[in-house]
PDB file of C-alpha atoms in Angstrom:
ATOM      1  CA  GLN A   1       0.000   0.000   0.000  1.00  0.00           C
ATOM      2  CA  THR A   2       1.278   3.430  -0.866  1.00  0.00           C
ATOM      3  CA  ASN A   3       0.160   6.948  -0.074  1.00  0.00           C
ATOM      4  CA  THR A   4       1.443   8.581  -3.253  1.00  0.00           C
ATOM      5  CA  ARG A   5      -0.326  11.151  -5.407  1.00  0.00           C
ATOM      6  CA  LEU A   6       1.050  11.777  -8.891  1.00  0.00           C
ATOM      7  CA  SER A   7      -0.235  14.229 -11.447  1.00  0.00           C
ATOM      8  CA  TYR A   8      -1.698  12.921 -14.691  1.00  0.00           C
ATOM      9  CA  GLY A   9       0.471  13.832 -17.680  1.00  0.00           C
ATOM     10  CA  TYR A  10      -2.237  14.228 -20.373  1.00  0.00           C
ATOM     11  CA  GLU A  11       0.121  12.866 -23.050  1.00  0.00           C
ATOM     12  CA  TYR A  12      -1.868  11.018 -25.720  1.00  0.00           C
ATOM     13  CA  LEU A  13      -0.134   7.694 -26.261  1.00  0.00           C
ATOM     14  CA  GLY A  14      -2.593   5.935 -28.535  1.00  0.00           C
ATOM     15  CA  ASN A  15      -4.951   3.049 -27.947  1.00  0.00           C
ATOM     16  CA  SER A  16      -2.693   0.082 -27.337  1.00  0.00           C
ATOM     17  CA  ASP A  17      -2.914  -2.927 -25.074  1.00  0.00           C
ATOM     18  CA  ARG A  18      -2.083  -2.736 -21.391  1.00  0.00           C
ATOM     19  CA  LEU A  19       0.142  -5.052 -19.403  1.00  0.00           C
ATOM     20  CA  VAL A  20      -1.406  -7.855 -17.358  1.00  0.00           C
ATOM     21  CA  ILE A  21      -1.166  -6.956 -13.682  1.00  0.00           C
ATOM     22  CA  THR A  22       0.473  -9.638 -11.545  1.00  0.00           C
ATOM     23  CA  PRO A  23       1.614  -9.398  -7.916  1.00  0.00           C
ATOM     24  CA  LEU A  24       5.155  -8.707  -9.160  1.00  0.00           C
ATOM     25  CA  THR A  25       4.129  -5.867 -11.495  1.00  0.00           C
ATOM     26  CA  ASP A  26       1.918  -4.452  -8.743  1.00  0.00           C
ATOM     27  CA  LYS A  27       4.868  -4.442  -6.330  1.00  0.00           C
ATOM     28  CA  CYS A  28       7.038  -2.819  -8.999  1.00  0.00           C
ATOM     29  CA  TYR A  29       4.398  -0.117  -9.584  1.00  0.00           C
ATOM     30  CA  MET A  30       4.215   0.661  -5.871  1.00  0.00           C
ATOM     31  CA  THR A  31       7.995   0.828  -5.561  1.00  0.00           C
ATOM     32  CA  LEU A  32       8.418   3.065  -8.614  1.00  0.00           C
ATOM     33  CA  THR A  33       5.582   5.417  -7.668  1.00  0.00           C
ATOM     34  CA  GLY A  34       7.021   5.706  -4.161  1.00  0.00           C
ATOM     35  CA  ALA A  35      10.398   6.599  -5.651  1.00  0.00           C
ATOM     36  CA  ILE A  36       8.810   9.193  -7.951  1.00  0.00           C
ATOM     37  CA  HIS A  37       6.967  10.678  -4.977  1.00  0.00           C
ATOM     38  CA  LEU A  38      10.339  11.128  -3.242  1.00  0.00           C
ATOM     39  CA  HIS A  39      11.830  12.648  -6.446  1.00  0.00           C
ATOM     40  CA  TYR A  40      14.037   9.633  -7.076  1.00  0.00           C
ATOM     41  CA  GLY A  41      14.380   7.464 -10.151  1.00  0.00           C
ATOM     42  CA  GLY A  42      13.858   3.768 -10.502  1.00  0.00           C
ATOM     43  CA  ASN A  43      16.066   0.983 -11.790  1.00  0.00           C
ATOM     44  CA  PRO A  44      14.273  -2.355 -12.189  1.00  0.00           C
ATOM     45  CA  GLN A  45      16.758  -5.203 -12.206  1.00  0.00           C
ATOM     46  CA  GLY A  46      16.421  -8.831 -13.107  1.00  0.00           C
ATOM     47  CA  PRO A  47      17.069 -11.499 -15.724  1.00  0.00           C
ATOM     48  CA  ALA A  48      16.522 -10.786 -19.412  1.00  0.00           C
ATOM     49  CA  GLY A  49      13.008 -11.226 -20.719  1.00  0.00           C
ATOM     50  CA  THR A  50      11.173 -10.721 -17.424  1.00  0.00           C
ATOM     51  CA  GLY A  51       9.267  -7.569 -18.451  1.00  0.00           C
ATOM     52  CA  LYS A  52      11.256  -4.780 -16.812  1.00  0.00           C
ATOM     53  CA  THR A  53      11.021  -2.443 -19.805  1.00  0.00           C
ATOM     54  CA  GLU A  54       7.374  -3.266 -20.439  1.00  0.00           C
ATOM     55  CA  THR A  55       6.506  -2.618 -16.789  1.00  0.00           C
ATOM     56  CA  VAL A  56       8.099   0.845 -16.873  1.00  0.00           C
ATOM     57  CA  LYS A  57       6.404   1.630 -20.191  1.00  0.00           C
ATOM     58  CA  ASP A  58       3.023   0.524 -18.846  1.00  0.00           C
ATOM     59  CA  LEU A  59       3.370   2.617 -15.691  1.00  0.00           C
ATOM     60  CA  ALA A  60       4.252   5.631 -17.839  1.00  0.00           C
ATOM     61  CA  LYS A  61       1.193   4.945 -19.972  1.00  0.00           C
ATOM     62  CA  ALA A  62      -1.015   4.710 -16.874  1.00  0.00           C
ATOM     63  CA  LEU A  63       0.237   8.165 -15.824  1.00  0.00           C
ATOM     64  CA  ALA A  64       0.038   9.497 -19.436  1.00  0.00           C
ATOM     65  CA  ILE A  65       3.744  10.308 -19.582  1.00  0.00           C
ATOM     66  CA  GLN A  66       5.839   9.625 -22.670  1.00  0.00           C
ATOM     67  CA  CYS A  67       8.481   6.939 -22.129  1.00  0.00           C
ATOM     68  CA  VAL A  68      11.431   6.804 -24.515  1.00  0.00           C
ATOM     69  CA  VAL A  69      13.230   3.453 -24.702  1.00  0.00           C
ATOM     70  CA  PHE A  70      16.912   3.945 -25.538  1.00  0.00           C
ATOM     71  CA  ASN A  71      19.037   0.954 -26.513  1.00  0.00           C
ATOM     72  CA  CYS A  72      22.570   1.694 -25.307  1.00  0.00           C
ATOM     73  CA  SER A  73      25.549   0.537 -27.351  1.00  0.00           C
ATOM     74  CA  ASP A  74      29.331   0.518 -27.211  1.00  0.00           C
ATOM     75  CA  GLY A  75      29.624   3.531 -29.515  1.00  0.00           C
ATOM     76  CA  LEU A  76      27.906   6.075 -27.267  1.00  0.00           C
ATOM     77  CA  ASP A  77      29.853   9.170 -26.309  1.00  0.00           C
ATOM     78  CA  TYR A  78      29.145  11.807 -23.685  1.00  0.00           C
ATOM     79  CA  LYS A  79      27.921  14.334 -26.286  1.00  0.00           C
ATOM     80  CA  THR A  80      25.220  11.980 -27.539  1.00  0.00           C
ATOM     81  CA  MET A  81      24.107  11.236 -23.993  1.00  0.00           C
ATOM     82  CA  GLY A  82      24.109  14.973 -23.207  1.00  0.00           C
ATOM     83  CA  ARG A  83      21.791  15.670 -26.136  1.00  0.00           C
ATOM     84  CA  PHE A  84      19.543  12.796 -25.078  1.00  0.00           C
ATOM     85  CA  PHE A  85      19.302  14.034 -21.475  1.00  0.00           C
ATOM     86  CA  SER A  86      18.676  17.574 -22.715  1.00  0.00           C
ATOM     87  CA  GLY A  87      15.738  16.359 -24.785  1.00  0.00           C
ATOM     88  CA  LEU A  88      14.341  14.397 -21.847  1.00  0.00           C
ATOM     89  CA  ALA A  89      14.581  17.422 -19.568  1.00  0.00           C
ATOM     90  CA  GLN A  90      12.901  19.675 -22.116  1.00  0.00           C
ATOM     91  CA  SER A  91      10.041  17.290 -22.852  1.00  0.00           C
ATOM     92  CA  GLY A  92       9.475  15.898 -19.359  1.00  0.00           C
ATOM     93  CA  ALA A  93       9.518  12.363 -20.737  1.00  0.00           C
ATOM     94  CA  TRP A  94      10.704   9.258 -18.934  1.00  0.00           C
ATOM     95  CA  SER A  95      13.483   7.122 -20.314  1.00  0.00           C
ATOM     96  CA  CYS A  96      14.253   3.450 -20.135  1.00  0.00           C
ATOM     97  CA  PHE A  97      17.860   2.523 -20.883  1.00  0.00           C
ATOM     98  CA  ASP A  98      18.132  -0.998 -22.269  1.00  0.00           C
ATOM     99  CA  GLU A  99      21.562  -2.652 -22.142  1.00  0.00           C
ATOM    100  CA  PHE A 100      22.866   0.091 -19.845  1.00  0.00           C
ATOM    101  CA  ASN A 101      25.839  -2.112 -18.976  1.00  0.00           C
ATOM    102  CA  ARG A 102      27.220  -1.633 -22.520  1.00  0.00           C
ATOM    103  CA  ILE A 103      28.079   2.024 -21.918  1.00  0.00           C
ATOM    104  CA  GLU A 104      31.804   2.549 -21.444  1.00  0.00           C
ATOM    105  CA  ILE A 105      32.958   3.550 -17.963  1.00  0.00           C
ATOM    106  CA  GLU A 106      34.447   6.816 -19.214  1.00  0.00           C
ATOM    107  CA  VAL A 107      31.072   7.914 -20.583  1.00  0.00           C
ATOM    108  CA  LEU A 108      29.295   6.806 -17.412  1.00  0.00           C
ATOM    109  CA  SER A 109      31.661   8.860 -15.267  1.00  0.00           C
ATOM    110  CA  VAL A 110      30.910  11.982 -17.313  1.00  0.00           C
ATOM    111  CA  ILE A 111      27.107  11.604 -17.286  1.00  0.00           C
ATOM    112  CA  ALA A 112      27.031  10.693 -13.588  1.00  0.00           C
ATOM    113  CA  THR A 113      28.330  14.108 -12.533  1.00  0.00           C
TER     114      THR A 113
END
């Protein structure tokens, strides 16, 4: 149970299917909304193919907030990431970084500051 109130984003995202709610997705929703309420981010972890990205996308859809899925690769540099973060900040969208572990440590150290 959570005592979180979040504003509705009013972003039209189309008429697509929703995710089936299971006890695990429900727990993930409560954890992520609690983190958002405290002005934190969320980082779902787990084995590949368990629905982490889809859960984040579905929560964003429930709140009518655009969620941009970004597939990270070895060739990313800090300038590309800077432009991506700038766009996210300007639009107010959420992001989901797939394969985040592929980013080189030098780039991670620059974007972490």
